[in-house]
XYZ file of C-alpha atoms in Angstrom:
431
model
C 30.661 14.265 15.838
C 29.320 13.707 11.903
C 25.728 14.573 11.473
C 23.093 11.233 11.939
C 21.598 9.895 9.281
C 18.617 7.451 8.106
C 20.000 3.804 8.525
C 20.561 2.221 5.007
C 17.514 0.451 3.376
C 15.552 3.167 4.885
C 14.096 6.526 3.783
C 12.343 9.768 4.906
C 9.104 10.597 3.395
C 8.752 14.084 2.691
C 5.964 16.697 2.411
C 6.459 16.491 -1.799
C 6.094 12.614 -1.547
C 3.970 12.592 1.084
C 0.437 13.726 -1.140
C 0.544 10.638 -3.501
C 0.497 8.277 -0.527
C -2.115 10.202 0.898
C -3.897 9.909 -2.150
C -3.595 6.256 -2.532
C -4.276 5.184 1.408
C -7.387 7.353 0.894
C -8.364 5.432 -2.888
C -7.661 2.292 -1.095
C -10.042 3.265 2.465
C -12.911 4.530 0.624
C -13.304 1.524 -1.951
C -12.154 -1.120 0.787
C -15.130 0.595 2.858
C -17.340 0.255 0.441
C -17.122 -3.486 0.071
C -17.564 -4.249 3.553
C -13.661 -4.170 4.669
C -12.781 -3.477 8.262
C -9.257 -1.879 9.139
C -6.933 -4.327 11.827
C -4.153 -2.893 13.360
C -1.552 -5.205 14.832
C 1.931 -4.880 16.268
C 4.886 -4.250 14.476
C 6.967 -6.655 15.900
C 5.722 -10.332 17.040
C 7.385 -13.568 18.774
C 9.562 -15.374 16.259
C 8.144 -18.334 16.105
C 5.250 -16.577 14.652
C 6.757 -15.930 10.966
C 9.165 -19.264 11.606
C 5.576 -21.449 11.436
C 3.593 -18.939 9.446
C 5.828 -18.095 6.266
C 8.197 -21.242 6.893
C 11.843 -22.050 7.642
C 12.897 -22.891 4.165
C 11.865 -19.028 2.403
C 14.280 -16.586 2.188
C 12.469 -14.220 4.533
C 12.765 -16.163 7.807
C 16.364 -17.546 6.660
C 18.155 -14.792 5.251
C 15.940 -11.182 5.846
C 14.009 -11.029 9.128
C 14.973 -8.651 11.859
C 15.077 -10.437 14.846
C 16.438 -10.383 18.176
C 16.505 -10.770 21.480
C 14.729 -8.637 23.734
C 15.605 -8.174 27.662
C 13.361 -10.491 28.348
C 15.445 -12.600 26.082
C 12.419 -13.479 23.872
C 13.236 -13.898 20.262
C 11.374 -11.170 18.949
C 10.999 -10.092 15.008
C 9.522 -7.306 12.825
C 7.418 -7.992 11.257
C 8.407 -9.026 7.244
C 4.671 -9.559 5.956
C 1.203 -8.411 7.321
C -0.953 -11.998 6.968
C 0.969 -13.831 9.642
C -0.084 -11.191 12.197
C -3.294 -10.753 11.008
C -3.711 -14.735 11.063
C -2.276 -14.409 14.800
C -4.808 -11.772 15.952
C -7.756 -13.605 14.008
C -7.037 -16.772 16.578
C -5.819 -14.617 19.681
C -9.179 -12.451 19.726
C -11.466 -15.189 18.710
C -12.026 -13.393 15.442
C -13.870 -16.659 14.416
C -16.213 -17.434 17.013
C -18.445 -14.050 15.143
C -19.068 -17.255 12.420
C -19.141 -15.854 8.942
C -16.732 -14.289 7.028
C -14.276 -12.173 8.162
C -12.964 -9.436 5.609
C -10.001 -7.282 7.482
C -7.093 -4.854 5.697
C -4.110 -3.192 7.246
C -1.469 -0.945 6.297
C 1.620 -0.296 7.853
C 5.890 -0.710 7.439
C 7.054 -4.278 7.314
C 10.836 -4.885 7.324
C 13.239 -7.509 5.583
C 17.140 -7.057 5.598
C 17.756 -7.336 1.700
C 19.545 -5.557 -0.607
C 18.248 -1.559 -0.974
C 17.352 -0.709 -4.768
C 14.341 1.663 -5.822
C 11.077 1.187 -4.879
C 12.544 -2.324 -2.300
C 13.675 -0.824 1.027
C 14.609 -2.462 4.216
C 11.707 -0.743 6.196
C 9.035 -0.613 3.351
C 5.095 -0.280 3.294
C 2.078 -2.700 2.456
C -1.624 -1.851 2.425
C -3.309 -5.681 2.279
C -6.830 -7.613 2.445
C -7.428 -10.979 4.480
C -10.654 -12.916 3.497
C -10.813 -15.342 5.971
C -13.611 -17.885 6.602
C -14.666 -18.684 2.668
C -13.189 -21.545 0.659
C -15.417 -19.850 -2.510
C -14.030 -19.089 -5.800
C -16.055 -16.040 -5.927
C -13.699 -14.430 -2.697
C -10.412 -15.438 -4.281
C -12.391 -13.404 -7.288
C -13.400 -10.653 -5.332
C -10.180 -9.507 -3.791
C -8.501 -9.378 -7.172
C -10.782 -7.573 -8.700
C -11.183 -5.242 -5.540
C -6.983 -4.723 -6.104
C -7.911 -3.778 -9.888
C -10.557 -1.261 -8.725
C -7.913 0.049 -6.202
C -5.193 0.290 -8.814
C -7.243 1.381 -11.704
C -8.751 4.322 -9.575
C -5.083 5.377 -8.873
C -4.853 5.614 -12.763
C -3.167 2.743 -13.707
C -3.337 1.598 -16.803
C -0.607 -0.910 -17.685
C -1.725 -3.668 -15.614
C -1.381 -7.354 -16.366
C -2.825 -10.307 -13.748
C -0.467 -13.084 -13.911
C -2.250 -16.107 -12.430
C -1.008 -19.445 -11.179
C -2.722 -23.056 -8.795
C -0.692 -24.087 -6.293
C -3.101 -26.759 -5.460
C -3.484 -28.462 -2.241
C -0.708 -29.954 0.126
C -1.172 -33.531 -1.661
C -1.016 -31.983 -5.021
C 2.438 -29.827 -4.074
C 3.674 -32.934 -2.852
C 3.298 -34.913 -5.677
C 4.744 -31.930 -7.668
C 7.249 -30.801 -5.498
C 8.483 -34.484 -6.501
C 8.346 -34.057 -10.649
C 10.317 -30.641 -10.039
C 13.079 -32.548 -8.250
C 13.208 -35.049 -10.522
C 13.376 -32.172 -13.714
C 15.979 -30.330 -12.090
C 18.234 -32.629 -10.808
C 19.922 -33.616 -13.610
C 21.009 -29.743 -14.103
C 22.051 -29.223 -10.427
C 25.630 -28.210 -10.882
C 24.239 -25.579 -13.991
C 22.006 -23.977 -11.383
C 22.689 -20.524 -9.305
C 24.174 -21.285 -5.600
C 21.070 -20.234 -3.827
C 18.477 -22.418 -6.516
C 20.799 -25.343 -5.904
C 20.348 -25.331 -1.926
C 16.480 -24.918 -2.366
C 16.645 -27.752 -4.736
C 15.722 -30.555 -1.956
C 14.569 -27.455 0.785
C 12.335 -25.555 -1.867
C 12.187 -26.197 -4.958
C 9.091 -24.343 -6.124
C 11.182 -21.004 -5.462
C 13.694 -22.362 -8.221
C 10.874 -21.039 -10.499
C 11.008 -17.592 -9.091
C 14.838 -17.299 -9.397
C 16.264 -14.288 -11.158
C 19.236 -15.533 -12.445
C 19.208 -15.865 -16.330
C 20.963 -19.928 -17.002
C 18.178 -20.923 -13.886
C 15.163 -19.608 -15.769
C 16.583 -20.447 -19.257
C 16.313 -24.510 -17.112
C 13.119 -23.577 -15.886
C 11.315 -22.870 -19.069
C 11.009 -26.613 -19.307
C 10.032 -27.214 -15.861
C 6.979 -29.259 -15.502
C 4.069 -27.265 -14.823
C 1.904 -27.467 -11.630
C -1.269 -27.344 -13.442
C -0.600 -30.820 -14.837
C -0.360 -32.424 -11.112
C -3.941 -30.924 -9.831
C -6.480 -33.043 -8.180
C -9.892 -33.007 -9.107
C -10.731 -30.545 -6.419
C -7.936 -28.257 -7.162
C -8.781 -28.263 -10.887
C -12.535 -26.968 -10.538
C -11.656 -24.748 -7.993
C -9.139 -22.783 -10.041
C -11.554 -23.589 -13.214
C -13.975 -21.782 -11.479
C -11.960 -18.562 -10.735
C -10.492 -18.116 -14.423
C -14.460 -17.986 -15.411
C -15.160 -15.613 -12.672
C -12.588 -13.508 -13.785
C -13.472 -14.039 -17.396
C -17.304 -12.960 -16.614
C -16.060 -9.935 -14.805
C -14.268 -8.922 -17.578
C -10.658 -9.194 -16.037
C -8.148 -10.674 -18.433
C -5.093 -12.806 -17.155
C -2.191 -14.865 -18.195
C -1.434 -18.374 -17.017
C 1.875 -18.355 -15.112
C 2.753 -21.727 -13.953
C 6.170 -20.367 -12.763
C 4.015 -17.972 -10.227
C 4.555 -19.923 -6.983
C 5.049 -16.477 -4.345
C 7.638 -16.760 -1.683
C 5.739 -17.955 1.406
C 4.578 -21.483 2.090
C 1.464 -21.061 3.486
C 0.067 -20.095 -0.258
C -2.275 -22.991 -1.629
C -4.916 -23.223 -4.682
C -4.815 -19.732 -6.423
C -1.554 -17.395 -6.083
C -1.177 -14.544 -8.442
C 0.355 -11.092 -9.141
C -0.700 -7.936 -10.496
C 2.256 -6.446 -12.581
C 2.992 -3.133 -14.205
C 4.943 -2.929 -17.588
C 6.374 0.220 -16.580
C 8.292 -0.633 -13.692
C 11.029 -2.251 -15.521
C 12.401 -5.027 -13.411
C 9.882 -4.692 -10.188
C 7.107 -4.952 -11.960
C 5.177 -6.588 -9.203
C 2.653 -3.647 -7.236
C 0.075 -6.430 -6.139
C 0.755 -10.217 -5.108
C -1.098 -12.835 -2.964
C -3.021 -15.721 -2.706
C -5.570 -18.216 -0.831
C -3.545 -20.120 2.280
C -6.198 -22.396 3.732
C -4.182 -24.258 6.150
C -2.320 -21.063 7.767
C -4.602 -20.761 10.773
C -4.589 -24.481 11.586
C -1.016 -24.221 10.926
C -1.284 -21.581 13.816
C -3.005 -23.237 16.340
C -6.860 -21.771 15.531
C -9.607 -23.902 13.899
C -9.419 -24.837 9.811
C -10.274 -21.887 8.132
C -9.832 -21.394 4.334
C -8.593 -17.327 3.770
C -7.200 -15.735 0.944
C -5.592 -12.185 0.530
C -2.933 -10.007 -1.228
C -0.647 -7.386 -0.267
C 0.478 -3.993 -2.487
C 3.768 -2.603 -2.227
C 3.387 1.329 -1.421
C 7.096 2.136 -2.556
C 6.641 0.396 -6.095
C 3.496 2.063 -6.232
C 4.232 5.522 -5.558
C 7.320 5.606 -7.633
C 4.574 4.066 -10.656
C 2.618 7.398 -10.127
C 5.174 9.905 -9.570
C 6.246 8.422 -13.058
C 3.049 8.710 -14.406
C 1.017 11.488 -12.942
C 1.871 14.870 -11.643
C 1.824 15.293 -7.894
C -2.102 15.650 -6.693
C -3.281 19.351 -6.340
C -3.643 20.240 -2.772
C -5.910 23.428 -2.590
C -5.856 25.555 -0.011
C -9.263 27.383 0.658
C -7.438 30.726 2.352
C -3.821 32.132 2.894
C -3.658 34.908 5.634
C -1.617 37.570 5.409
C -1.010 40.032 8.228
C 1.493 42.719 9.319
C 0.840 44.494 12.763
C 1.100 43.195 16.399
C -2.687 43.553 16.666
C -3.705 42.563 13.289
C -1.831 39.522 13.630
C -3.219 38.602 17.455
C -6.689 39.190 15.152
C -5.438 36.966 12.211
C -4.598 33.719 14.293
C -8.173 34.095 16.073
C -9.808 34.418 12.668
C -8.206 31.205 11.600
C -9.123 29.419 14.109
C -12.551 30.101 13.958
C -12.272 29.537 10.007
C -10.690 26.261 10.520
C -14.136 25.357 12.904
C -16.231 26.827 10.311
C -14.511 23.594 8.236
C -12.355 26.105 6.056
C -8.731 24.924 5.491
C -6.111 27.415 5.428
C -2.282 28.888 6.342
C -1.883 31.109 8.642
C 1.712 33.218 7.529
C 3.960 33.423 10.514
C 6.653 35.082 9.014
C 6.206 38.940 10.333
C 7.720 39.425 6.751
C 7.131 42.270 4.526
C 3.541 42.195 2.998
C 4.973 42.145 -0.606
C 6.922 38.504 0.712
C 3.525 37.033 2.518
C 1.600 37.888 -1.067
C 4.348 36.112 -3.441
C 4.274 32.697 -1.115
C 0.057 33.410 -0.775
C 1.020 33.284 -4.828
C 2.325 29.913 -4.612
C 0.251 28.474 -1.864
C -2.310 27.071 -4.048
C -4.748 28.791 -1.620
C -8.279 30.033 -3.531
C -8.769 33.527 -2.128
C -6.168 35.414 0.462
C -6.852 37.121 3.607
C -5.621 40.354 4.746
C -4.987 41.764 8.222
C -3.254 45.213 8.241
C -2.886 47.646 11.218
C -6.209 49.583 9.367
C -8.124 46.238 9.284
C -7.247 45.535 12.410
C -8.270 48.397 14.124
C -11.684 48.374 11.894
C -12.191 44.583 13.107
C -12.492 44.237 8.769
C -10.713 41.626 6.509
C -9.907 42.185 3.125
C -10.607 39.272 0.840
C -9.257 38.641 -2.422
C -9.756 36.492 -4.769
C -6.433 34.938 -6.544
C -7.697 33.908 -9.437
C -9.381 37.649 -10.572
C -7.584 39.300 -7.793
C -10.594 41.168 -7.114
C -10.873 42.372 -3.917
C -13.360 43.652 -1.116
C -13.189 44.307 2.431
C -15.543 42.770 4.878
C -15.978 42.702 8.196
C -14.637 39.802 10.516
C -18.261 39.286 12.310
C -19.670 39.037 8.301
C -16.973 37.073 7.192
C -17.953 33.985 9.607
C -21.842 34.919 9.105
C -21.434 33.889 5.339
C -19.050 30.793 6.049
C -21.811 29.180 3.871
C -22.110 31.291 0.833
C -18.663 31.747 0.926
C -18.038 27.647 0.546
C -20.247 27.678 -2.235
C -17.892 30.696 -3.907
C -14.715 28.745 -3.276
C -16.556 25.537 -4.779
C -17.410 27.512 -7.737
C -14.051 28.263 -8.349
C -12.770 24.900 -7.666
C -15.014 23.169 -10.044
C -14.490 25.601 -13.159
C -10.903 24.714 -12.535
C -9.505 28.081 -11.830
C -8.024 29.204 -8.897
C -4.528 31.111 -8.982
């Protein structure tokens, strides 16, 4: 039998990759904390019908890249392809609502849609997203975009451009939805197969196409912002000044319609000019009508959603990988003094040192050379002499000074020694 291997459109994560999304889940916690987010968890798979209502019959994801099936219950059950639907679901479900307010939740987590693998898209791939739900305000359509540019610009990102775009309300799409039809028509047969089958189905996705002869058509398209209400119109009036009195520039994009239908009023994207082609790391919106559409009372939301894959492959292009220090390697050679060394690291570990404990029984010259490389501030040493002295010797790897000490002293000064290993942290040297 051949060896098994990681189903196409999906990819391991290793150790190497694994400290940039660290870094990023933790930039993204710690400033969604501080503006009042709470974290939701919900399932990974839902009932169909779910994404059929929520995102719409007539995208692309529910007709040509969910994963569903039946289950032996023969339920039609799907993963989930986008994180707002659920959300949405558990917001009515758990009577979310009833708390009155506003409701500010994020979640992060692998969505899935059966498309074409290429680099940063993949088949399973990761989101960390916001839902505002409960505020039909300007100022919270303003406040998650600019919490994305904090999250982004934290990260280190400098070559970031909001592309911003009304959708209006349903009357408004309606009476656009029309002049589109009416534009394109006449170019049908000059159209890509897939923009020509949305023409009747979809047609504000004919602005999103990719292929070159549909967008050369579409430059001409009649724009969206000339079919707004009244209502429409100051609302997304109202959000370009926000943005312009926070100090976050934009460009007008009135080709930027997303690819779900529950998006109304403001839809945007936050792109990067050095991802080449997927330039997209941020998208979303305001859907007010996607918990009515759901079965829960009217409640205006808007939220966005960033790409982890696009985004990680932005900063290992940018950055180096993130330093992960180490505040002690132990090294020990002995039966005893290594019985000693795993009971010292333990109680290091409770002291709230970090640390690796070698387990290789290897020569002392082989533990020191991957001590070397471990990143680790100072190393500790367990021979059969230490062991039998209950001592440690310490050494430090920048100045490879060293001193013994014993064990008992060695957790007696946990907090003199934190300040040491700060000390060396902060003046940047280490090995």
């Amino acid at each position: 039998m051949g060896t098994i291997q990681a189903l196409r459109g999906t990819r391991d994560i290793l150790p190497e990759e694994v400290v940039y999304w660290q870094k990023v889940e933790a930039t993204a916690r710690e400033i969604l904390g501080k503006a009042a987010y709470q974290e939701i968890r919900t399932p990974i798979f839902e009932e169909t019908g779910l994404f059929e209502r929520g995102i719409g019959e007539a995208t692309d994801v529910v007709g040509k890249e969910m994963y569903t099936f039946l289950d032996r219950g023969e339920r039609s059950v799907t993963l989930r392809p986008e994180g707002t639907a659920g959300v949405v679901r558990s917001f009515i479900e758990n009577g979310l609502f009833a708390q009155g307010g506003v409701q500010r939740l994020w979640y992060t987590g692998p969505m899935f849609r059966y498309e074409r693998p290429q680099a940063g898209r993949q088949r399973q791939f990761h989101q960390i997203g916001v839902e505002v739900l409960g505020s039909s305000d300007p100022r919270a359509d303003v406040e998650v975009i600019a919490i994305a540019n904090n999250i982004l610009q934290s990260l280190g990102l400098k070559s970031l451009r909001l592309d911003i775009n009304s959708l209006g309300n349903a009357e408004d799409r309606q009476q656009y939805r029309q002049a589109l039809i009416d534009y394109l028509t006449p170019y049908k047969n000059e159209l890509d197969a897939d923009s020509q089958d949305r023409l009747t189905r979809n047609p504000l996705r004919i602005l999103d196409s990719k292929d070159e002869r549909t967008k050369e058509i579409s430059l001409n398209a009649p724009s969206i912002l000339d079919h707004l209400g009244v209502d429409s119109k100051q609302h997304f009036d109202q959000v370009l000044q926000l943005l312009t009195d926070l100090g976050i520039s934009y460009q007008l994009n009135h080709r930027l319609v997303r690819g779900l239908d529950y998006y109304t009023h403001t839809a945007f994207e936050i792109i990067s000019d050095d991802l080449g082609a997927q330039a997209t790391v941020c998208g979303g919106g305001r859907y007010d009508g996607l918990v009515a559409e759901l079965g829960g009372p009217d409640t205006p939301a808007v939220g966005w959603a960033i790409g982890l894959e696009r985004l990680i492959i932005l900063l290992q292009k940018l950055q180096e990988k993130p330093i992960q220090f180490l505040d002690f390697y132990v090294v020990s050679r002995g039966e005893k003094a290594e019985a000693q060394a795993l009971i010292l690291g333990q109680k290091l570990r409770q002291a709230g040192f970090s640390l690796e404990l070698d387990l290789s029984g290897s020569a002392f010259k082989k533990q020191f050379a991957r001590a070397d490389k471990s990143g680790a501030v100072a190393c500790l040493i367990l021979g059969d002499e230490e062991a039998e002295n209950q001592t440690v010797k310490l050494k430090w790897m920048a100045t490879k000074e060293q001193q013994t000490i014993s064990q008992i002293d060695l957790l007696d000064k946990a907090e003199q020694l934190r300040k040491e290993i700060d000390s060396y942290r902060t003046s940047g040297v280490t090995s």
